[in-house]
PDB file of C-alpha atoms in Angstrom:
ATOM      1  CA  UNK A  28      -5.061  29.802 -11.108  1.00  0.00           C
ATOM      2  CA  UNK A  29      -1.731  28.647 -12.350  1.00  0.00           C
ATOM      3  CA  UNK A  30       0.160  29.511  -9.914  1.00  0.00           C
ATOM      4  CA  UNK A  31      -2.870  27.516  -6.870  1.00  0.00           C
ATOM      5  CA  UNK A  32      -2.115  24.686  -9.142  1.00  0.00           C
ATOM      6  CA  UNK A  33       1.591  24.737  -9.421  1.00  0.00           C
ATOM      7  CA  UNK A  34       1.844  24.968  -5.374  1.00  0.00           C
ATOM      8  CA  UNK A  35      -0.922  22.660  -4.576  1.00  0.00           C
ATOM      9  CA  UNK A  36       0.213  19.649  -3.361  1.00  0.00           C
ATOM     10  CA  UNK A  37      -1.034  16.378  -5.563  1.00  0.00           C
ATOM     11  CA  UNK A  38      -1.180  12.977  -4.708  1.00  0.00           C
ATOM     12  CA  UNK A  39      -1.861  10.060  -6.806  1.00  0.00           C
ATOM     13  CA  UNK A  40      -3.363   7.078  -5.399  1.00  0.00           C
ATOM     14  CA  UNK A  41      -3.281   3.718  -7.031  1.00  0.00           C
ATOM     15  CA  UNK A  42      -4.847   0.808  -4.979  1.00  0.00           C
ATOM     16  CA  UNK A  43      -4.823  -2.682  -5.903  1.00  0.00           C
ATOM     17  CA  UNK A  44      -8.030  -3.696  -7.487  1.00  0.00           C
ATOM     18  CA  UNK A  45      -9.459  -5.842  -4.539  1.00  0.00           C
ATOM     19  CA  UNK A  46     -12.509  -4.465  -2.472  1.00  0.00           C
ATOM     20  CA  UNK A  47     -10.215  -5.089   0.830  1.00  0.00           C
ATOM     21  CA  UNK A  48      -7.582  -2.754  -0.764  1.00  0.00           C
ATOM     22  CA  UNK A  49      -9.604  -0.285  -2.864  1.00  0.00           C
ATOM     23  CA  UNK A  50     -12.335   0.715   0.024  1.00  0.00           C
ATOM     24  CA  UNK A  51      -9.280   1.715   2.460  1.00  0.00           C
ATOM     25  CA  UNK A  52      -7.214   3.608  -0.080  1.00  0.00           C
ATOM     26  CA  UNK A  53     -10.350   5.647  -1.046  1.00  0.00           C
ATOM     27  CA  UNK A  54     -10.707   6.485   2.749  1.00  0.00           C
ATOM     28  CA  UNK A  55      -6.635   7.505   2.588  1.00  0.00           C
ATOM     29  CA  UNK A  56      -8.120   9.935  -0.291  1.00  0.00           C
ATOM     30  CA  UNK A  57     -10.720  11.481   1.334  1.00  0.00           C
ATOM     31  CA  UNK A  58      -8.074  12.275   4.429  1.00  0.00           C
ATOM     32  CA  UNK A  59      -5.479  13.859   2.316  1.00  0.00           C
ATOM     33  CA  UNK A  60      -8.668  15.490   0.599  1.00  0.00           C
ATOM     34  CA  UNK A  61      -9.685  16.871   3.814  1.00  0.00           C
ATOM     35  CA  UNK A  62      -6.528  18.606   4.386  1.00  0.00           C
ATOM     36  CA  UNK A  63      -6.404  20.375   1.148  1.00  0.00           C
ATOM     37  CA  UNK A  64      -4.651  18.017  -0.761  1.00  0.00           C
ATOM     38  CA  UNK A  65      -5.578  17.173  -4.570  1.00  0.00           C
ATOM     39  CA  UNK A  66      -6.254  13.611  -5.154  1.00  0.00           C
ATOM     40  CA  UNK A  67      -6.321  11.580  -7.984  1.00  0.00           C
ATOM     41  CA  UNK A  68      -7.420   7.817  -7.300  1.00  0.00           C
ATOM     42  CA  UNK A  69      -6.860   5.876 -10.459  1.00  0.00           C
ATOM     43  CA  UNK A  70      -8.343   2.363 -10.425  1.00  0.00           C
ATOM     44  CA  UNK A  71     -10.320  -0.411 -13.242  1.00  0.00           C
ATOM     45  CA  UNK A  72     -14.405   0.782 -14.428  1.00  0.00           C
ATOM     46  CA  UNK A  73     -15.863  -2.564 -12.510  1.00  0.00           C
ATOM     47  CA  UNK A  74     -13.554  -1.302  -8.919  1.00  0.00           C
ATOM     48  CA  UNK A  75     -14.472   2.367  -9.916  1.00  0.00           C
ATOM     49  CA  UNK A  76     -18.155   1.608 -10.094  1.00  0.00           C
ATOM     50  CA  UNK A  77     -17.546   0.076  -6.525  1.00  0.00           C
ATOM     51  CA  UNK A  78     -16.711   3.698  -4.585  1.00  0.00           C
ATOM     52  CA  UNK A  79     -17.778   6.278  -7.021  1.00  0.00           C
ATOM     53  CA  UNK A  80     -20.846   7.226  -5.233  1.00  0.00           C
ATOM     54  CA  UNK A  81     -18.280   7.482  -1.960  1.00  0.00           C
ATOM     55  CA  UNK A  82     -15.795   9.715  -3.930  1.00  0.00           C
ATOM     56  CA  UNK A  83     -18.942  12.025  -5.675  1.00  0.00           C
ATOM     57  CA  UNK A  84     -20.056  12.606  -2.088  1.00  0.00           C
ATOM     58  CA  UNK A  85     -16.626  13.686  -0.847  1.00  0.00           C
ATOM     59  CA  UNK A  86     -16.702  16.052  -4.074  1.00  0.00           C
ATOM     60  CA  UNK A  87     -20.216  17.277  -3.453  1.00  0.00           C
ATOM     61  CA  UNK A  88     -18.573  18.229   0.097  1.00  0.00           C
ATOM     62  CA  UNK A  89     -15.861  20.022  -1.467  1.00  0.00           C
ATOM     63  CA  UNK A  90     -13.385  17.923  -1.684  1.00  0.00           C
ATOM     64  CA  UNK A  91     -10.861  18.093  -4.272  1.00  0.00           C
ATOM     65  CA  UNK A  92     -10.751  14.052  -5.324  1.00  0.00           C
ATOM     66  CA  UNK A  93     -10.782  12.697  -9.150  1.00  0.00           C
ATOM     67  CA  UNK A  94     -11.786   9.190  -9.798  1.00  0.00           C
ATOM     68  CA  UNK A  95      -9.902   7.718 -13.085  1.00  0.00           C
ATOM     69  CA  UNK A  96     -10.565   4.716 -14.700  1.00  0.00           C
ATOM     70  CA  UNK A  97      -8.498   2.274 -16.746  1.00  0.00           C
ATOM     71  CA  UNK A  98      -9.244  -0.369 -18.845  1.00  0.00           C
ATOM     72  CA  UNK A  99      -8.031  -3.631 -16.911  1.00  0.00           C
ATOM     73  CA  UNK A 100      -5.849  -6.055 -19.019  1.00  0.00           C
ATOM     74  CA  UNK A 101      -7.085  -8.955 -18.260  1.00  0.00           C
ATOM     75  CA  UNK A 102      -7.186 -10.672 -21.754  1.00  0.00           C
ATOM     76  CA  UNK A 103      -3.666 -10.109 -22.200  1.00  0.00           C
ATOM     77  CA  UNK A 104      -2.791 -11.639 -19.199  1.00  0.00           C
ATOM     78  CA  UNK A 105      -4.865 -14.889 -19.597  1.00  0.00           C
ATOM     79  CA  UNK A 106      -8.138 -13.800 -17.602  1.00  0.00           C
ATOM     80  CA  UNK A 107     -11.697 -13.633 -19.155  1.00  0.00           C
ATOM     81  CA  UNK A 108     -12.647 -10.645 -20.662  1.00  0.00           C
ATOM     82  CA  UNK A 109     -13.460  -8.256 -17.500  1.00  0.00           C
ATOM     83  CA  UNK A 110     -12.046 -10.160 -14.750  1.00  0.00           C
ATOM     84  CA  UNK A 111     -11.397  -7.233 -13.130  1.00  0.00           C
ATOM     85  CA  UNK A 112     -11.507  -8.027  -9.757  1.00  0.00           C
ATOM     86  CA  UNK A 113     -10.274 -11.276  -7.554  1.00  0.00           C
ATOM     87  CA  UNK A 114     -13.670 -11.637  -6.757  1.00  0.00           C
ATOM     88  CA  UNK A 115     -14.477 -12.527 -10.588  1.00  0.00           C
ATOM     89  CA  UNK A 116     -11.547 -15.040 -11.263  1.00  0.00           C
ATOM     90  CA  UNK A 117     -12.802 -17.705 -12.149  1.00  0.00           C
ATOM     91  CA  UNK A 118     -10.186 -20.386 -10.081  1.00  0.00           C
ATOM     92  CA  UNK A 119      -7.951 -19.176  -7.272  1.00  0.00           C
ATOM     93  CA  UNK A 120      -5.628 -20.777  -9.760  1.00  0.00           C
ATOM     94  CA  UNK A 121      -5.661 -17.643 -11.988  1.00  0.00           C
ATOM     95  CA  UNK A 122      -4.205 -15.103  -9.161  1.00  0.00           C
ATOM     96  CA  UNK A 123      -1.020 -14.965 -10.426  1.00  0.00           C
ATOM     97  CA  UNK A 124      -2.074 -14.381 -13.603  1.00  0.00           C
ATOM     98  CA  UNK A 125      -4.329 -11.565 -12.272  1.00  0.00           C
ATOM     99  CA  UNK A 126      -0.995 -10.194 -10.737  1.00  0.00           C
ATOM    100  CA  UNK A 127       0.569  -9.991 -14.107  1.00  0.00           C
ATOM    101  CA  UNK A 128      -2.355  -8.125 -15.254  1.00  0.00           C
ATOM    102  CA  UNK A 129      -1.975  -5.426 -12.666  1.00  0.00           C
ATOM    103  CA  UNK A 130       1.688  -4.923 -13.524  1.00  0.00           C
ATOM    104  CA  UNK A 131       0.434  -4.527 -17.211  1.00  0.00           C
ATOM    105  CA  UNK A 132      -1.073  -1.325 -16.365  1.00  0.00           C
ATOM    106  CA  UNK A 133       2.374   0.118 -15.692  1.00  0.00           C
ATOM    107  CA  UNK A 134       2.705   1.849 -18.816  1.00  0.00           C
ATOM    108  CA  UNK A 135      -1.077   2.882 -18.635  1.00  0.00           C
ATOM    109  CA  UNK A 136      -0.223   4.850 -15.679  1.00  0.00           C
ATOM    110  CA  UNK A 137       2.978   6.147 -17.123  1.00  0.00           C
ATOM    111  CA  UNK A 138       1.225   8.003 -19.742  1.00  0.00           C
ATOM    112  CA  UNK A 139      -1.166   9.034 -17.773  1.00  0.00           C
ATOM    113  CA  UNK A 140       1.124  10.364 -15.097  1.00  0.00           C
ATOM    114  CA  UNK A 141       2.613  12.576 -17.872  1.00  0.00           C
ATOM    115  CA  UNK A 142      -0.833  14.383 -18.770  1.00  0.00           C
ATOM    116  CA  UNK A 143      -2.359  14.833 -15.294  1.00  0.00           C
ATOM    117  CA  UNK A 144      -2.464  18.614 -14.148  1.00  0.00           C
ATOM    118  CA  UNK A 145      -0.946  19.509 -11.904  1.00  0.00           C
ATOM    119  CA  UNK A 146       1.882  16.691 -11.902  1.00  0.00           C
ATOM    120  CA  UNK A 147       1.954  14.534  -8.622  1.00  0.00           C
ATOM    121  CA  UNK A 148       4.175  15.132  -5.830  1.00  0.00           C
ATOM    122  CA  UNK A 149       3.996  12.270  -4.411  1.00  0.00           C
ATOM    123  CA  UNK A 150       2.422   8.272  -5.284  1.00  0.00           C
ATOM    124  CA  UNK A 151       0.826   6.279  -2.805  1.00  0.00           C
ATOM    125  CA  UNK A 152       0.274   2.609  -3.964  1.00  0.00           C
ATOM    126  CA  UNK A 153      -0.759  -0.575  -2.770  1.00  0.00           C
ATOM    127  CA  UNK A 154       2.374  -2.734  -1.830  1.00  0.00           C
ATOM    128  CA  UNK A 155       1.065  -5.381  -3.910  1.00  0.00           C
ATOM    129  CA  UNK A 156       2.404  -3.029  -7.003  1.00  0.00           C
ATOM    130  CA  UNK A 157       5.869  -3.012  -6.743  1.00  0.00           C
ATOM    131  CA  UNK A 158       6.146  -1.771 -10.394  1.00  0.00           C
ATOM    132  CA  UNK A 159       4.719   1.672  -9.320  1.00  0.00           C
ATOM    133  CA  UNK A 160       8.622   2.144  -7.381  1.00  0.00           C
ATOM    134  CA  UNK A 161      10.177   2.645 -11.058  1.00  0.00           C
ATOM    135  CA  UNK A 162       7.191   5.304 -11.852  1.00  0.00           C
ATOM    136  CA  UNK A 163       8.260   7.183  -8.498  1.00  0.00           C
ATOM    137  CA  UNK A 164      11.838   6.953  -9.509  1.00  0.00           C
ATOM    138  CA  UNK A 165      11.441   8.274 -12.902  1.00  0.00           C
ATOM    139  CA  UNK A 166       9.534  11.390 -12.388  1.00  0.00           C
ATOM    140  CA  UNK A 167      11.552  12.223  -8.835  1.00  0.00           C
ATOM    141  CA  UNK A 168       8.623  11.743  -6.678  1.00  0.00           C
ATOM    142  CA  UNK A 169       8.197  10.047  -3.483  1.00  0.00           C
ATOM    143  CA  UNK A 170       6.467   6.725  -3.231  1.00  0.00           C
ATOM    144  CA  UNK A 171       4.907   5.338  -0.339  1.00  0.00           C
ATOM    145  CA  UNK A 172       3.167   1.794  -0.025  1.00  0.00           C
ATOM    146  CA  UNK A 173      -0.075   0.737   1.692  1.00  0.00           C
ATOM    147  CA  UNK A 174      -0.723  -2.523   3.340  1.00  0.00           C
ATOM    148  CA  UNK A 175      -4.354  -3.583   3.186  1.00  0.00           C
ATOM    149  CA  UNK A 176      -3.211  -6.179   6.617  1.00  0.00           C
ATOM    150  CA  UNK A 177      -2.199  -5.941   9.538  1.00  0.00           C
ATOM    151  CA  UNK A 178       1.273  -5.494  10.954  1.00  0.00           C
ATOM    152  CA  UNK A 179       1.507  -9.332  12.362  1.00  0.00           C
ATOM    153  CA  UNK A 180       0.841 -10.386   8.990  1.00  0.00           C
ATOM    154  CA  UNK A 181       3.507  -8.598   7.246  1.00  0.00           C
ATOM    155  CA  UNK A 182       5.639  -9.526  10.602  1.00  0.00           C
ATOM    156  CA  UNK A 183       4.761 -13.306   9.470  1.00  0.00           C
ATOM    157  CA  UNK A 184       6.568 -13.027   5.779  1.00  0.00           C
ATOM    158  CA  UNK A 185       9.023 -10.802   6.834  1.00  0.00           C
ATOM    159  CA  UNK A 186      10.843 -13.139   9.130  1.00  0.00           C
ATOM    160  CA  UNK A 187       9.824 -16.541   7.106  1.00  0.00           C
ATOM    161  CA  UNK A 188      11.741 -14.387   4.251  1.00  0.00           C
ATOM    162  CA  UNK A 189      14.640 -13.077   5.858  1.00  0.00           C
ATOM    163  CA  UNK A 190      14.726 -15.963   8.263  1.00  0.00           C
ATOM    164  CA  UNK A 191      15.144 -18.700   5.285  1.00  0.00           C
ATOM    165  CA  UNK A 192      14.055 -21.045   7.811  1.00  0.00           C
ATOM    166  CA  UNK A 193      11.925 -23.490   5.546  1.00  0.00           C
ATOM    167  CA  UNK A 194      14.589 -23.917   3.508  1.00  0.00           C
ATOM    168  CA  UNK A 195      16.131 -26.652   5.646  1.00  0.00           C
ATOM    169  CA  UNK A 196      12.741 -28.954   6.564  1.00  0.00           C
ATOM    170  CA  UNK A 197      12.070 -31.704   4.713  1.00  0.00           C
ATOM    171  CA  UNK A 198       8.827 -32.934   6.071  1.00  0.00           C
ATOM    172  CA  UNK A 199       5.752 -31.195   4.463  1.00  0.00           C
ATOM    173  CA  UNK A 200       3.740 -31.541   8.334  1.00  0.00           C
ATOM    174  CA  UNK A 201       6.823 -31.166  10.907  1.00  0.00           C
ATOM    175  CA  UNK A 202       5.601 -27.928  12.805  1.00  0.00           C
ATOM    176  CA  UNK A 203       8.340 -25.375  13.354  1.00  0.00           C
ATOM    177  CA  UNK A 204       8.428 -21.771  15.125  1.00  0.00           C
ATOM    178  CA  UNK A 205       8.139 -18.683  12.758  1.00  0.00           C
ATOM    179  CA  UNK A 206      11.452 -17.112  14.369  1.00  0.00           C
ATOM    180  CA  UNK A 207      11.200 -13.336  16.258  1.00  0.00           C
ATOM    181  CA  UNK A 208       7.638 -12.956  16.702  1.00  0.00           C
ATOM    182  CA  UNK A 209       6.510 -11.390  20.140  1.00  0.00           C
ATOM    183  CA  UNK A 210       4.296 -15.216  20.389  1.00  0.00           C
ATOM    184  CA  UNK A 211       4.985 -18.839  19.489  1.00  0.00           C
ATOM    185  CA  UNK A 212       3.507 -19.316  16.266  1.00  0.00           C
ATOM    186  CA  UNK A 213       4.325 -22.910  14.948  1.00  0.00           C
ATOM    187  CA  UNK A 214       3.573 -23.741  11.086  1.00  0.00           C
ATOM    188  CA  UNK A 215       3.906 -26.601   8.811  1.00  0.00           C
ATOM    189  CA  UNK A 216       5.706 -26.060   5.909  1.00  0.00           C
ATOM    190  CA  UNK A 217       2.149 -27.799   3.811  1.00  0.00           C
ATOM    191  CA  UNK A 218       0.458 -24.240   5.237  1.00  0.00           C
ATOM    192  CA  UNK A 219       2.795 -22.210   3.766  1.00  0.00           C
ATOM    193  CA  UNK A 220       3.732 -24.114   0.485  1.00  0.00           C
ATOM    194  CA  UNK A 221       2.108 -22.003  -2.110  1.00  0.00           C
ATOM    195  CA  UNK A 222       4.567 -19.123  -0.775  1.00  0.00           C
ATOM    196  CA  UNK A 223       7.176 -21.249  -1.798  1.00  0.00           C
ATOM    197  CA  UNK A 224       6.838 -21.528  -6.136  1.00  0.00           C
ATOM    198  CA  UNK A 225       9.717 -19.675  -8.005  1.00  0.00           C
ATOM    199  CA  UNK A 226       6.670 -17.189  -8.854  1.00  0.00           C
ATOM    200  CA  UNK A 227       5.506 -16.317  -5.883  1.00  0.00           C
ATOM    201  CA  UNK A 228       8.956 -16.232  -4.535  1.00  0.00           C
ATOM    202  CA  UNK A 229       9.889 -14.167  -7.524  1.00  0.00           C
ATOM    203  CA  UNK A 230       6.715 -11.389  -6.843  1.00  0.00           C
ATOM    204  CA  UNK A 231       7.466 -11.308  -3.046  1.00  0.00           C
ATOM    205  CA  UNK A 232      11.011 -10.293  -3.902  1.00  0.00           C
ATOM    206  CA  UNK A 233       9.894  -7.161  -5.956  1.00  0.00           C
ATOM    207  CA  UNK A 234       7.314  -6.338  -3.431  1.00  0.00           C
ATOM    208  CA  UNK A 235      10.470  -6.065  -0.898  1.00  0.00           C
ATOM    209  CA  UNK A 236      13.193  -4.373  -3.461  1.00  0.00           C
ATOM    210  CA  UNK A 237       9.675  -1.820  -3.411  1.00  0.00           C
ATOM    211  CA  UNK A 238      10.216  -1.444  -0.282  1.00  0.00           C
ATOM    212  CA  UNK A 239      13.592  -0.606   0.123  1.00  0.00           C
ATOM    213  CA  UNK A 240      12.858   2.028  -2.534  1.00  0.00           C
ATOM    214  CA  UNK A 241       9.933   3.711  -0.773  1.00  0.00           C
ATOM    215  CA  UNK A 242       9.688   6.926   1.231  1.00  0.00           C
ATOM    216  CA  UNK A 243       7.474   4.765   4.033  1.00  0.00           C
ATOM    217  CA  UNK A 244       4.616   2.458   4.458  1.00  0.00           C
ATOM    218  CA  UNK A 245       1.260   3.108   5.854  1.00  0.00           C
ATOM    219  CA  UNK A 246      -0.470   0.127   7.475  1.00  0.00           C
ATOM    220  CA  UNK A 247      -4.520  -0.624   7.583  1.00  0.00           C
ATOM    221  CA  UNK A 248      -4.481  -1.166  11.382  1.00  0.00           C
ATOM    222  CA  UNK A 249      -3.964   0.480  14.903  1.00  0.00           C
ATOM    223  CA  UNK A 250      -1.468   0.031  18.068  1.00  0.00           C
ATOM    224  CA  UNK A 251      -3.791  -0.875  20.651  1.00  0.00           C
ATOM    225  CA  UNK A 252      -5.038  -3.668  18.775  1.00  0.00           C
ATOM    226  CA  UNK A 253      -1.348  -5.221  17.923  1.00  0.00           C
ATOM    227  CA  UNK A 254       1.200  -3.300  19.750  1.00  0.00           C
ATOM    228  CA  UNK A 255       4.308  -5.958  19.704  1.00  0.00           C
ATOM    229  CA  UNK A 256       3.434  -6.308  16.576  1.00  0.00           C
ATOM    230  CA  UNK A 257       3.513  -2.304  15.563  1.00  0.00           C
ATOM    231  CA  UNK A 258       6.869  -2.409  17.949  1.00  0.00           C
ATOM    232  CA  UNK A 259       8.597  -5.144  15.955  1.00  0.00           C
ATOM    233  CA  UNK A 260       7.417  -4.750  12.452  1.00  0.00           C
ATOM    234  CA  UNK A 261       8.784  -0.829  13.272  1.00  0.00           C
ATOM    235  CA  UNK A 262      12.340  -3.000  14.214  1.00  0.00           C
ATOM    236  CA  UNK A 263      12.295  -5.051  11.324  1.00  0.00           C
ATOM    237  CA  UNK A 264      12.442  -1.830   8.472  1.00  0.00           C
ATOM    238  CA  UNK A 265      14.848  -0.104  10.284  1.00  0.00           C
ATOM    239  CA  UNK A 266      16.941  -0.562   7.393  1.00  0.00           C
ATOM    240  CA  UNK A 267      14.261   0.253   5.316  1.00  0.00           C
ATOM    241  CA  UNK A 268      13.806   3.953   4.175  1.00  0.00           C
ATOM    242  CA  UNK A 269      10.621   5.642   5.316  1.00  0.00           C
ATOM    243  CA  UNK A 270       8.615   5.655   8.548  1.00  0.00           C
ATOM    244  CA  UNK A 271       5.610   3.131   9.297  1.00  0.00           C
ATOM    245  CA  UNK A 272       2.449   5.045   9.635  1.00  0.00           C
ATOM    246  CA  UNK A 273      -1.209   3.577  10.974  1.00  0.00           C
ATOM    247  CA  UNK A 274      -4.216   4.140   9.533  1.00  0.00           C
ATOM    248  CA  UNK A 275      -7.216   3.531  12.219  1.00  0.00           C
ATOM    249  CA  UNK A 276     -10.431   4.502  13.204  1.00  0.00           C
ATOM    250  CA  UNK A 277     -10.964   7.516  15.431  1.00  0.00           C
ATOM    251  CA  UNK A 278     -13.002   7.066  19.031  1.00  0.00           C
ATOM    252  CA  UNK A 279     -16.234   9.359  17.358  1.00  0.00           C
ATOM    253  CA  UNK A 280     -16.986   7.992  14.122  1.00  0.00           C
ATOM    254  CA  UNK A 281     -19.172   8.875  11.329  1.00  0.00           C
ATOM    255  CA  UNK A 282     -20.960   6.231   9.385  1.00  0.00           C
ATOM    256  CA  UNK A 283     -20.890   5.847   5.582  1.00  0.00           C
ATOM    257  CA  UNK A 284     -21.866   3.082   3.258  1.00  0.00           C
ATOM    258  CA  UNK A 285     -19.905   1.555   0.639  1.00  0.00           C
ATOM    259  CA  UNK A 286     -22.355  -0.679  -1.274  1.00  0.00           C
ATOM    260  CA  UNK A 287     -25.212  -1.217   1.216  1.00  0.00           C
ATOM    261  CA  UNK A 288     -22.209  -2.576   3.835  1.00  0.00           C
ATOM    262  CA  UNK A 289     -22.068   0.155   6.428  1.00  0.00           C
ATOM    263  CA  UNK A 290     -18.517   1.061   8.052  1.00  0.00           C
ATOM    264  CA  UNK A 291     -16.877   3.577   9.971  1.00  0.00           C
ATOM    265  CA  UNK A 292     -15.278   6.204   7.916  1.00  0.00           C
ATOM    266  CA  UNK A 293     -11.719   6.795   8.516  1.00  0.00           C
ATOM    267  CA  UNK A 294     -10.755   9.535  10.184  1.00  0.00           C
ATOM    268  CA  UNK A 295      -7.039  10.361  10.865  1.00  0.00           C
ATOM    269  CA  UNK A 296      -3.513   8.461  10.130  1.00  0.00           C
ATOM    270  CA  UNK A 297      -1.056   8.476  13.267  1.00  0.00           C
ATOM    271  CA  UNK A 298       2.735   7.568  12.612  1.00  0.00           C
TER     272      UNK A 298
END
């Protein structure tokens, strides 16, 4: 039995407590599940409660998946008690403050990381957690991100990032073009503004120095439905270690429910 465990590959999953994050990253579970991987998926008791009858089915089926819960620090980060979710804040106002709660659970998952049997070989975790790079780096293990959107979305920031290009307008409703994308996409820089505060500026910038840092990036979309997009997003992290991989939905589908909402289950993950 030791020796099963010791060569038994182990992955540990952390997903971003949103349902649009969580629901896909419990799909990437049951896939590495399904090819004999161990999973741990380690997520908050209000997100856990939303795909433990999910992840109890995959184990009923055999599959080797552990759902972990930990307590979410809201308080400490200025949320009401049990704000656990987006969904619960009460003011858009608060999301940066619910970002500095999920980078509270660093050391959480640290300790955590140091009892789980057997130790992970590998991390994958939301992008949105940029902190989870320096857990990668200090047990030698590879990390690799996941992006709940699609590839012209990350395209979008990329090149408004690397591009600097708002830095020079003046006018809050001039339209301007968003520089290499496959289309004309014109913005104002009043649609982007809230991008532009020294703390988001200061989280996007972690979330890319993340990047750099990780082994690849898998992406919660498909080539036929965005190919330039795929093509140039691929372009863009060429500089970037890692490979992009897509997660998408296979042509024969089986049907699953995640709280009454019924959706395809994911099937297979293409680079």
């Amino acid at each position: 039995m030791a020796s099963h465990q010791q060569s038994q590959l182990h992955f540990l999953l952390l997903p971003f407590p949103a349902s649009g994050h969580l629901i896909p990253m419990t799909d990437i579970g049951r896939l590495l599940a399904q090819q004999g991987i161990l999973v741990t998926l380690v997520t908050t008791p209000h997100n856990a409660a939303r795909v433990e009858a999910v992840v109890t089915r995959a184990v009923e089926s055999g599959l080797q998946i552990r759902l972990i819960q930990l307590k979410f620090p809201s308080e400490e980060a200025g949320l009401p008690d049990g704000c656990e979710n987006p969904e619960m804040l009460p003011s858009q106002d608060l999301i940066l403050n619910f970002f500095a709660a999920t980078a509270l659970l660093q050391q959480p998952v640290e300790k955590l990381f140091e009892e789980l049997i057997p130790k992970p070989n590998c991390i994958i975790s939301d992008m949105c957690l940029p902190w989870t790079a320096s857990i990668a780096s200090k047990f030698h293990i590879p990390r690799i991100s996941f992006s709940g959107t699609c590839c012209f979305c990350l395209l979008f920031i990329h090149n408004l990032r690397v591009s600097k290009v708002l830095e020079n307008v003046t006018s809050e409703s001039e339209y301007l073009v968003v520089p290499d994308l496959p289309d004309q996409i014109e913005i104002t820089k009043a649609q982007v503004s809230g991008r532009l505060t020294t703390r988001v500026k200061g989280f996007t910038e972690k979330v890319a120095a993340a990047e750099m840092e990780s082994y690849g990036m898998i992406v919660n979309t498909f080539e036929e439905l965005e190919p330039e997009y795929v093509k140039e997003y691929r372009n863009a992290r060429k500089n970037k270690s890692g490979a992009l991989a897509l997660l998408h939905y296979a042509t024969k589908m089986t049907w699953t429910r995640h709280k009454g909402v019924t959706r395809p289950q994911l099937m297979n993950i293409t680079a």
